[in-house]
């Protein structure tokens, strides 16, 4: 398939100059033209956009400098290379153009070989930069996919050892996303939850119980309530999970992702009143990811059947969460949970374990 012809936009108030450049470049490129700065801006913003702009400086209305300034301040046109065409020969004029974001100057009267070479070189560079950006995007997407697959594999390893958890990981992950998206638009935590943070918490959430892989089978798989001693051992799963990530974090200096995952692991069993574990943190001392995960985790435990407890309905689980506001849970997160009640129930049904839909 032949390569698409690149587009050169010539902006000059002198038709003769436009025609000269058209004749020089039309064999290799598609030429668009504008006889004013205003028209040039209009064409530059339309699709298909030009790949390069040859821009006269001295024009009536808005001059070339102002056109360049507007092009570079507009995200939709900032990527288009601008080459000034001018008879001006003072150093100050050239410096100003480069400061505004132009990549080069072509002087009048035009030297055909020089014009063709300058345009070709800048378009080759632009195409190379585009290919490099596409490669980076592809590699970034591949890395993100690999990261997510690894996270899910590790989380599922813990889930396979605990035969009662079923779809717990998928459900809690989606509860976390719902809560963080809501909190990013409502309430006092909006400044803490930009779209990147929302996605990061969603990706980290499956790791919240990864430390269970280190708990003895006799405790983890016990078909009944744990003794106080066994419960103390079970509580260590958050420490084991955090330590595992500390080792990984040592090889990935200051990884924001791993720090977030550690906050979820260590914080999701802390309580707002300070009576949780492992550190007994209280209120806002508990990192926000842990506070969000706590609501998601407890809600799912309540609606799930266990050997030591029946499964509760969504309505009953909601009552228990609301009762725990200000003692077990952050009241702001509970308010978000209440607002998302129907969405939580739908997530639970979408990722339900066998039979779960009959009581939710």
GROMACS .gro file of C-alpha atoms in nm:
model
  360
    1UNK     CA    1   0.000   0.000   0.000
    2UNK     CA    2   0.154   0.337  -0.106
    3UNK     CA    3   0.249   0.575   0.172
    4UNK     CA    4   0.005   0.860   0.224
    5UNK     CA    5   0.126   1.190   0.081
    6UNK     CA    6   0.219   1.441   0.345
    7UNK     CA    7   0.049   1.781   0.351
    8UNK     CA    8   0.233   2.113   0.335
    9UNK     CA    9   0.037   2.425   0.431
   10UNK     CA   10   0.176   2.751   0.288
   11UNK     CA   11   0.056   3.068   0.463
   12UNK     CA   12   0.157   3.387   0.277
   13UNK     CA   13  -0.032   3.701   0.179
   14UNK     CA   14   0.151   3.716  -0.157
   15UNK     CA   15  -0.003   3.476  -0.414
   16UNK     CA   16   0.321   3.473  -0.616
   17UNK     CA   17   0.514   3.329  -0.321
   18UNK     CA   18   0.249   3.063  -0.269
   19UNK     CA   19   0.267   2.964  -0.634
   20UNK     CA   20   0.648   2.941  -0.628
   21UNK     CA   21   0.639   2.706  -0.330
   22UNK     CA   22   0.355   2.507  -0.483
   23UNK     CA   23   0.556   2.447  -0.799
   24UNK     CA   24   0.864   2.348  -0.598
   25UNK     CA   25   0.687   2.101  -0.370
   26UNK     CA   26   0.376   1.967  -0.546
   27UNK     CA   27   0.556   1.666  -0.697
   28UNK     CA   28   0.628   1.519  -0.354
   29UNK     CA   29   0.355   1.664  -0.133
   30UNK     CA   30  -0.008   1.775  -0.122
   31UNK     CA   31  -0.009   2.155  -0.102
   32UNK     CA   32  -0.269   2.361   0.086
   33UNK     CA   33  -0.253   2.740   0.092
   34UNK     CA   34  -0.386   3.037   0.288
   35UNK     CA   35  -0.344   3.408   0.212
   36UNK     CA   36  -0.386   3.526   0.572
   37UNK     CA   37  -0.291   3.421   0.922
   38UNK     CA   38  -0.655   3.379   1.020
   39UNK     CA   39  -0.721   3.144   0.728
   40UNK     CA   40  -0.402   2.955   0.800
   41UNK     CA   41  -0.515   2.885   1.158
   42UNK     CA   42  -0.853   2.768   1.031
   43UNK     CA   43  -0.699   2.522   0.785
   44UNK     CA   44  -0.443   2.397   1.038
   45UNK     CA   45  -0.720   2.294   1.277
   46UNK     CA   46  -0.920   2.100   1.020
   47UNK     CA   47  -0.873   1.734   0.930
   48UNK     CA   48  -0.663   1.615   0.767
   49UNK     CA   49  -0.417   1.847   0.936
   50UNK     CA   50  -0.099   1.963   0.762
   51UNK     CA   51   0.224   1.781   0.839
   52UNK     CA   52   0.424   2.104   0.818
   53UNK     CA   53   0.344   2.475   0.789
   54UNK     CA   54   0.550   2.723   0.586
   55UNK     CA   55   0.455   3.054   0.746
   56UNK     CA   56   0.521   3.409   0.624
   57UNK     CA   57   0.604   3.660   0.898
   58UNK     CA   58   0.489   3.998   0.764
   59UNK     CA   59   0.119   3.973   0.686
   60UNK     CA   60  -0.178   4.206   0.736
   61UNK     CA   61  -0.411   4.116   1.021
   62UNK     CA   62  -0.231   3.878   1.253
   63UNK     CA   63   0.133   3.832   1.157
   64UNK     CA   64   0.328   3.506   1.140
   65UNK     CA   65   0.458   3.538   1.494
   66UNK     CA   66   0.105   3.553   1.636
   67UNK     CA   67  -0.005   3.264   1.414
   68UNK     CA   68   0.285   3.054   1.544
   69UNK     CA   69   0.207   3.153   1.903
   70UNK     CA   70  -0.154   3.041   1.864
   71UNK     CA   71  -0.057   2.719   1.691
   72UNK     CA   72   0.181   2.621   1.969
   73UNK     CA   73  -0.067   2.707   2.246
   74UNK     CA   74  -0.338   2.491   2.090
   75UNK     CA   75  -0.295   2.122   2.184
   76UNK     CA   76  -0.457   2.020   1.855
   77UNK     CA   77  -0.192   2.199   1.646
   78UNK     CA   78   0.112   2.223   1.875
   79UNK     CA   79   0.267   1.911   1.718
   80UNK     CA   80   0.282   2.060   1.366
   81UNK     CA   81   0.632   2.187   1.278
   82UNK     CA   82   0.640   2.552   1.167
   83UNK     CA   83   0.902   2.690   0.930
   84UNK     CA   84   0.905   3.067   0.885
   85UNK     CA   85   0.950   3.210   0.537
   86UNK     CA   86   1.075   3.568   0.538
   87UNK     CA   87   1.302   3.826   0.382
   88UNK     CA   88   1.390   3.952   0.729
   89UNK     CA   89   1.756   3.897   0.807
   90UNK     CA   90   1.802   4.035   1.156
   91UNK     CA   91   1.912   3.792   1.428
   92UNK     CA   92   1.640   3.918   1.662
   93UNK     CA   93   1.362   3.817   1.425
   94UNK     CA   94   1.499   3.464   1.388
   95UNK     CA   95   1.548   3.427   1.763
   96UNK     CA   96   1.191   3.537   1.833
   97UNK     CA   97   1.053   3.283   1.587
   98UNK     CA   98   1.251   2.998   1.740
   99UNK     CA   99   1.144   3.101   2.090
  100UNK     CA  100   0.782   3.082   1.976
  101UNK     CA  101   0.833   2.721   1.868
  102UNK     CA  102   0.932   2.740   1.500
  103UNK     CA  103   1.180   2.475   1.388
  104UNK     CA  104   1.353   2.662   1.104
  105UNK     CA  105   1.366   2.961   0.868
  106UNK     CA  106   1.356   2.972   0.486
  107UNK     CA  107   1.462   3.302   0.339
  108UNK     CA  108   1.329   3.491   0.038
  109UNK     CA  109   1.405   3.486  -0.249
  110UNK     CA  110   1.364   3.108  -0.240
  111UNK     CA  111   1.653   2.879  -0.326
  112UNK     CA  112   1.477   2.568  -0.472
  113UNK     CA  113   1.730   2.310  -0.354
  114UNK     CA  114   1.737   2.458  -0.004
  115UNK     CA  115   1.356   2.477   0.022
  116UNK     CA  116   1.312   2.112  -0.081
  117UNK     CA  117   1.588   1.996   0.153
  118UNK     CA  118   1.454   2.186   0.454
  119UNK     CA  119   1.097   2.065   0.404
  120UNK     CA  120   1.206   1.706   0.342
  121UNK     CA  121   1.432   1.694   0.645
  122UNK     CA  122   1.168   1.828   0.884
  123UNK     CA  123   0.901   1.594   0.749
  124UNK     CA  124   1.134   1.295   0.780
  125UNK     CA  125   1.205   1.396   1.139
  126UNK     CA  126   0.833   1.440   1.211
  127UNK     CA  127   0.751   1.098   1.068
  128UNK     CA  128   1.031   0.942   1.272
  129UNK     CA  129   0.900   1.112   1.591
  130UNK     CA  130   0.547   0.985   1.518
  131UNK     CA  131   0.676   0.630   1.468
  132UNK     CA  132   0.873   0.656   1.791
  133UNK     CA  133   0.564   0.780   1.980
  134UNK     CA  134   0.358   0.494   1.839
  135UNK     CA  135   0.626   0.247   1.945
  136UNK     CA  136   0.635   0.395   2.296
  137UNK     CA  137   0.255   0.375   2.321
  138UNK     CA  138   0.260   0.015   2.203
  139UNK     CA  139   0.536  -0.080   2.448
  140UNK     CA  140   0.358   0.103   2.730
  141UNK     CA  141   0.035  -0.082   2.654
  142UNK     CA  142   0.225  -0.411   2.639
  143UNK     CA  143   0.392  -0.336   2.974
  144UNK     CA  144   0.058  -0.245   3.133
  145UNK     CA  145  -0.097  -0.568   3.003
  146UNK     CA  146   0.197  -0.774   3.128
  147UNK     CA  147   0.175  -0.601   3.466
  148UNK     CA  148  -0.198  -0.670   3.493
  149UNK     CA  149  -0.157  -1.035   3.391
  150UNK     CA  150   0.117  -1.076   3.653
  151UNK     CA  151  -0.098  -0.913   3.921
  152UNK     CA  152  -0.394  -1.134   3.838
  153UNK     CA  153  -0.174  -1.444   3.836
  154UNK     CA  154  -0.035  -1.360   4.180
  155UNK     CA  155  -0.379  -1.277   4.316
  156UNK     CA  156  -0.526  -1.596   4.174
  157UNK     CA  157  -0.247  -1.792   4.338
  158UNK     CA  158  -0.376  -1.673   4.675
  159UNK     CA  159  -0.734  -1.736   4.567
  160UNK     CA  160  -0.663  -2.094   4.459
  161UNK     CA  161  -0.529  -2.169   4.806
  162UNK     CA  162  -0.844  -2.031   4.967
  163UNK     CA  163  -1.126  -2.230   4.811
  164UNK     CA  164  -1.393  -2.004   4.961
  165UNK     CA  165  -1.298  -1.683   4.788
  166UNK     CA  166  -1.434  -1.764   4.440
  167UNK     CA  167  -1.489  -1.442   4.246
  168UNK     CA  168  -1.387  -1.228   4.542
  169UNK     CA  169  -1.092  -1.073   4.358
  170UNK     CA  170  -1.292  -0.961   4.055
  171UNK     CA  171  -1.576  -0.829   4.266
  172UNK     CA  172  -1.359  -0.632   4.508
  173UNK     CA  173  -1.153  -0.491   4.224
  174UNK     CA  174  -1.464  -0.353   4.059
  175UNK     CA  175  -1.603  -0.223   4.389
  176UNK     CA  176  -1.277  -0.031   4.435
  177UNK     CA  177  -1.303   0.119   4.089
  178UNK     CA  178  -1.663   0.229   4.152
  179UNK     CA  179  -1.572   0.388   4.486
  180UNK     CA  180  -1.262   0.569   4.357
  181UNK     CA  181  -1.440   0.702   4.049
  182UNK     CA  182  -1.721   0.836   4.268
  183UNK     CA  183  -1.482   0.987   4.523
  184UNK     CA  184  -1.281   1.152   4.245
  185UNK     CA  185  -1.588   1.364   4.163
  186UNK     CA  186  -1.761   1.401   4.500
  187UNK     CA  187  -1.650   1.493   4.849
  188UNK     CA  188  -1.321   1.595   5.011
  189UNK     CA  189  -1.092   1.342   4.841
  190UNK     CA  190  -1.129   1.469   4.485
  191UNK     CA  191  -0.782   1.625   4.485
  192UNK     CA  192  -0.630   1.288   4.579
  193UNK     CA  193  -0.794   1.085   4.303
  194UNK     CA  194  -0.713   1.185   3.947
  195UNK     CA  195  -0.784   0.938   3.661
  196UNK     CA  196  -0.435   0.787   3.695
  197UNK     CA  197  -0.490   0.720   4.067
  198UNK     CA  198  -0.831   0.567   4.000
  199UNK     CA  199  -0.683   0.326   3.748
  200UNK     CA  200  -0.387   0.248   3.975
  201UNK     CA  201  -0.610   0.152   4.267
  202UNK     CA  202  -0.815  -0.067   4.037
  203UNK     CA  203  -0.501  -0.249   3.922
  204UNK     CA  204  -0.358  -0.281   4.274
  205UNK     CA  205  -0.676  -0.407   4.441
  206UNK     CA  206  -0.631  -0.778   4.349
  207UNK     CA  207  -0.312  -0.785   4.557
  208UNK     CA  208  -0.485  -0.704   4.887
  209UNK     CA  209  -0.473  -1.066   5.015
  210UNK     CA  210  -0.159  -1.186   4.835
  211UNK     CA  211   0.007  -1.254   5.171
  212UNK     CA  212  -0.231  -1.545   5.229
  213UNK     CA  213   0.002  -1.763   5.023
  214UNK     CA  214   0.230  -1.766   5.328
  215UNK     CA  215  -0.039  -1.878   5.575
  216UNK     CA  216  -0.034  -2.246   5.677
  217UNK     CA  217  -0.303  -2.462   5.518
  218UNK     CA  218  -0.424  -2.579   5.859
  219UNK     CA  219  -0.517  -2.218   5.934
  220UNK     CA  220  -0.611  -2.087   5.591
  221UNK     CA  221  -0.830  -2.385   5.501
  222UNK     CA  222  -0.974  -2.458   5.845
  223UNK     CA  223  -1.345  -2.553   5.804
  224UNK     CA  224  -1.466  -2.345   6.098
  225UNK     CA  225  -1.391  -2.048   6.318
  226UNK     CA  226  -1.030  -1.977   6.402
  227UNK     CA  227  -0.898  -1.990   6.755
  228UNK     CA  228  -0.749  -1.665   6.890
  229UNK     CA  229  -0.401  -1.803   6.822
  230UNK     CA  230  -0.494  -1.902   6.466
  231UNK     CA  231  -0.652  -1.563   6.406
  232UNK     CA  232  -0.328  -1.396   6.514
  233UNK     CA  233  -0.149  -1.607   6.256
  234UNK     CA  234  -0.407  -1.521   5.989
  235UNK     CA  235  -0.359  -1.151   6.061
  236UNK     CA  236   0.002  -1.188   5.953
  237UNK     CA  237  -0.105  -1.217   5.589
  238UNK     CA  238  -0.098  -0.840   5.553
  239UNK     CA  239   0.261  -0.832   5.683
  240UNK     CA  240   0.367  -1.112   5.451
  241UNK     CA  241   0.208  -0.938   5.153
  242UNK     CA  242   0.366  -0.604   5.233
  243UNK     CA  243   0.710  -0.759   5.283
  244UNK     CA  244   0.687  -0.937   4.949
  245UNK     CA  245   0.624  -0.604   4.778
  246UNK     CA  246   0.902  -0.436   4.977
  247UNK     CA  247   1.146  -0.675   4.814
  248UNK     CA  248   1.007  -0.591   4.471
  249UNK     CA  249   1.002  -0.221   4.553
  250UNK     CA  250   1.372  -0.239   4.633
  251UNK     CA  251   1.439  -0.322   4.267
  252UNK     CA  252   1.190  -0.062   4.139
  253UNK     CA  253   1.298   0.251   4.325
  254UNK     CA  254   1.007   0.467   4.441
  255UNK     CA  255   0.750   0.276   4.239
  256UNK     CA  256   0.421   0.460   4.290
  257UNK     CA  257   0.233   0.146   4.186
  258UNK     CA  258   0.402  -0.075   4.447
  259UNK     CA  259   0.359   0.191   4.716
  260UNK     CA  260  -0.013   0.203   4.639
  261UNK     CA  261  -0.034  -0.176   4.653
  262UNK     CA  262   0.139  -0.180   4.992
  263UNK     CA  263  -0.107   0.080   5.125
  264UNK     CA  264  -0.397  -0.139   5.016
  265UNK     CA  265  -0.244  -0.452   5.169
  266UNK     CA  266  -0.148  -0.294   5.500
  267UNK     CA  267  -0.451  -0.068   5.529
  268UNK     CA  268  -0.753  -0.277   5.440
  269UNK     CA  269  -0.780  -0.435   5.788
  270UNK     CA  270  -0.720  -0.111   5.978
  271UNK     CA  271  -1.025   0.051   6.137
  272UNK     CA  272  -1.132   0.414   6.149
  273UNK     CA  273  -1.149   0.393   6.531
  274UNK     CA  274  -0.794   0.257   6.559
  275UNK     CA  275  -0.894  -0.097   6.660
  276UNK     CA  276  -0.778  -0.269   6.344
  277UNK     CA  277  -0.451  -0.433   6.245
  278UNK     CA  278  -0.158  -0.457   6.185
  279UNK     CA  279  -0.061  -0.109   6.309
  280UNK     CA  280  -0.374   0.013   6.485
  281UNK     CA  281  -0.385   0.327   6.272
  282UNK     CA  282  -0.675   0.562   6.330
  283UNK     CA  283  -0.881   0.788   6.102
  284UNK     CA  284  -0.688   0.965   5.829
  285UNK     CA  285  -0.365   0.799   5.950
  286UNK     CA  286  -0.485   0.506   5.738
  287UNK     CA  287  -0.388   0.569   5.375
  288UNK     CA  288  -0.692   0.632   5.156
  289UNK     CA  289  -0.636   0.322   4.937
  290UNK     CA  290  -0.664   0.106   5.250
  291UNK     CA  291  -0.982   0.280   5.362
  292UNK     CA  292  -1.143   0.225   5.023
  293UNK     CA  293  -1.034  -0.138   5.009
  294UNK     CA  294  -1.174  -0.199   5.360
  295UNK     CA  295  -1.530  -0.119   5.252
  296UNK     CA  296  -1.500  -0.324   4.934
  297UNK     CA  297  -1.349  -0.622   5.115
  298UNK     CA  298  -1.597  -0.631   5.404
  299UNK     CA  299  -1.901  -0.586   5.181
  300UNK     CA  300  -1.794  -0.881   4.970
  301UNK     CA  301  -1.721  -1.095   5.277
  302UNK     CA  302  -2.069  -1.017   5.408
  303UNK     CA  303  -2.251  -1.125   5.090
  304UNK     CA  304  -2.037  -1.441   5.057
  305UNK     CA  305  -2.114  -1.773   5.227
  306UNK     CA  306  -1.850  -1.900   5.470
  307UNK     CA  307  -1.832  -2.218   5.679
  308UNK     CA  308  -1.859  -2.006   5.992
  309UNK     CA  309  -2.134  -1.769   5.870
  310UNK     CA  310  -2.427  -1.750   5.628
  311UNK     CA  311  -2.429  -1.519   5.329
  312UNK     CA  312  -2.609  -1.190   5.386
  313UNK     CA  313  -2.828  -1.014   5.136
  314UNK     CA  314  -2.718  -0.688   4.979
  315UNK     CA  315  -2.966  -0.505   5.203
  316UNK     CA  316  -2.831  -0.664   5.523
  317UNK     CA  317  -2.469  -0.611   5.417
  318UNK     CA  318  -2.546  -0.246   5.347
  319UNK     CA  319  -2.697  -0.205   5.694
  320UNK     CA  320  -2.381  -0.348   5.853
  321UNK     CA  321  -2.151  -0.123   5.650
  322UNK     CA  322  -2.358   0.184   5.740
  323UNK     CA  323  -2.354   0.086   6.110
  324UNK     CA  324  -1.975   0.071   6.088
  325UNK     CA  325  -1.941   0.425   5.954
  326UNK     CA  326  -1.718   0.624   6.187
  327UNK     CA  327  -1.605   0.318   6.380
  328UNK     CA  328  -1.491   0.053   6.134
  329UNK     CA  329  -1.500   0.262   5.816
  330UNK     CA  330  -1.420   0.610   5.689
  331UNK     CA  331  -1.759   0.793   5.684
  332UNK     CA  332  -1.677   0.958   5.351
  333UNK     CA  333  -1.613   0.622   5.187
  334UNK     CA  334  -1.932   0.483   5.339
  335UNK     CA  335  -2.128   0.775   5.193
  336UNK     CA  336  -1.986   0.684   4.851
  337UNK     CA  337  -2.081   0.320   4.909
  338UNK     CA  338  -2.441   0.421   4.991
  339UNK     CA  339  -2.460   0.629   4.672
  340UNK     CA  340  -2.333   0.330   4.473
  341UNK     CA  341  -2.558   0.065   4.631
  342UNK     CA  342  -2.721  -0.046   4.306
  343UNK     CA  343  -2.385  -0.055   4.127
  344UNK     CA  344  -2.231  -0.271   4.403
  345UNK     CA  345  -2.517  -0.516   4.378
  346UNK     CA  346  -2.482  -0.531   3.998
  347UNK     CA  347  -2.107  -0.595   4.027
  348UNK     CA  348  -2.177  -0.875   4.276
  349UNK     CA  349  -2.428  -1.033   4.039
  350UNK     CA  350  -2.201  -0.995   3.736
  351UNK     CA  351  -1.914  -1.178   3.908
  352UNK     CA  352  -2.123  -1.399   4.137
  353UNK     CA  353  -2.006  -1.736   4.266
  354UNK     CA  354  -2.237  -2.030   4.205
  355UNK     CA  355  -2.571  -1.973   4.378
  356UNK     CA  356  -2.477  -1.628   4.505
  357UNK     CA  357  -2.736  -1.456   4.286
  358UNK     CA  358  -3.014  -1.628   4.479
  359UNK     CA  359  -2.954  -1.426   4.796
  360UNK     CA  360  -2.795  -1.101   4.679
   0.00000   0.00000   0.00000
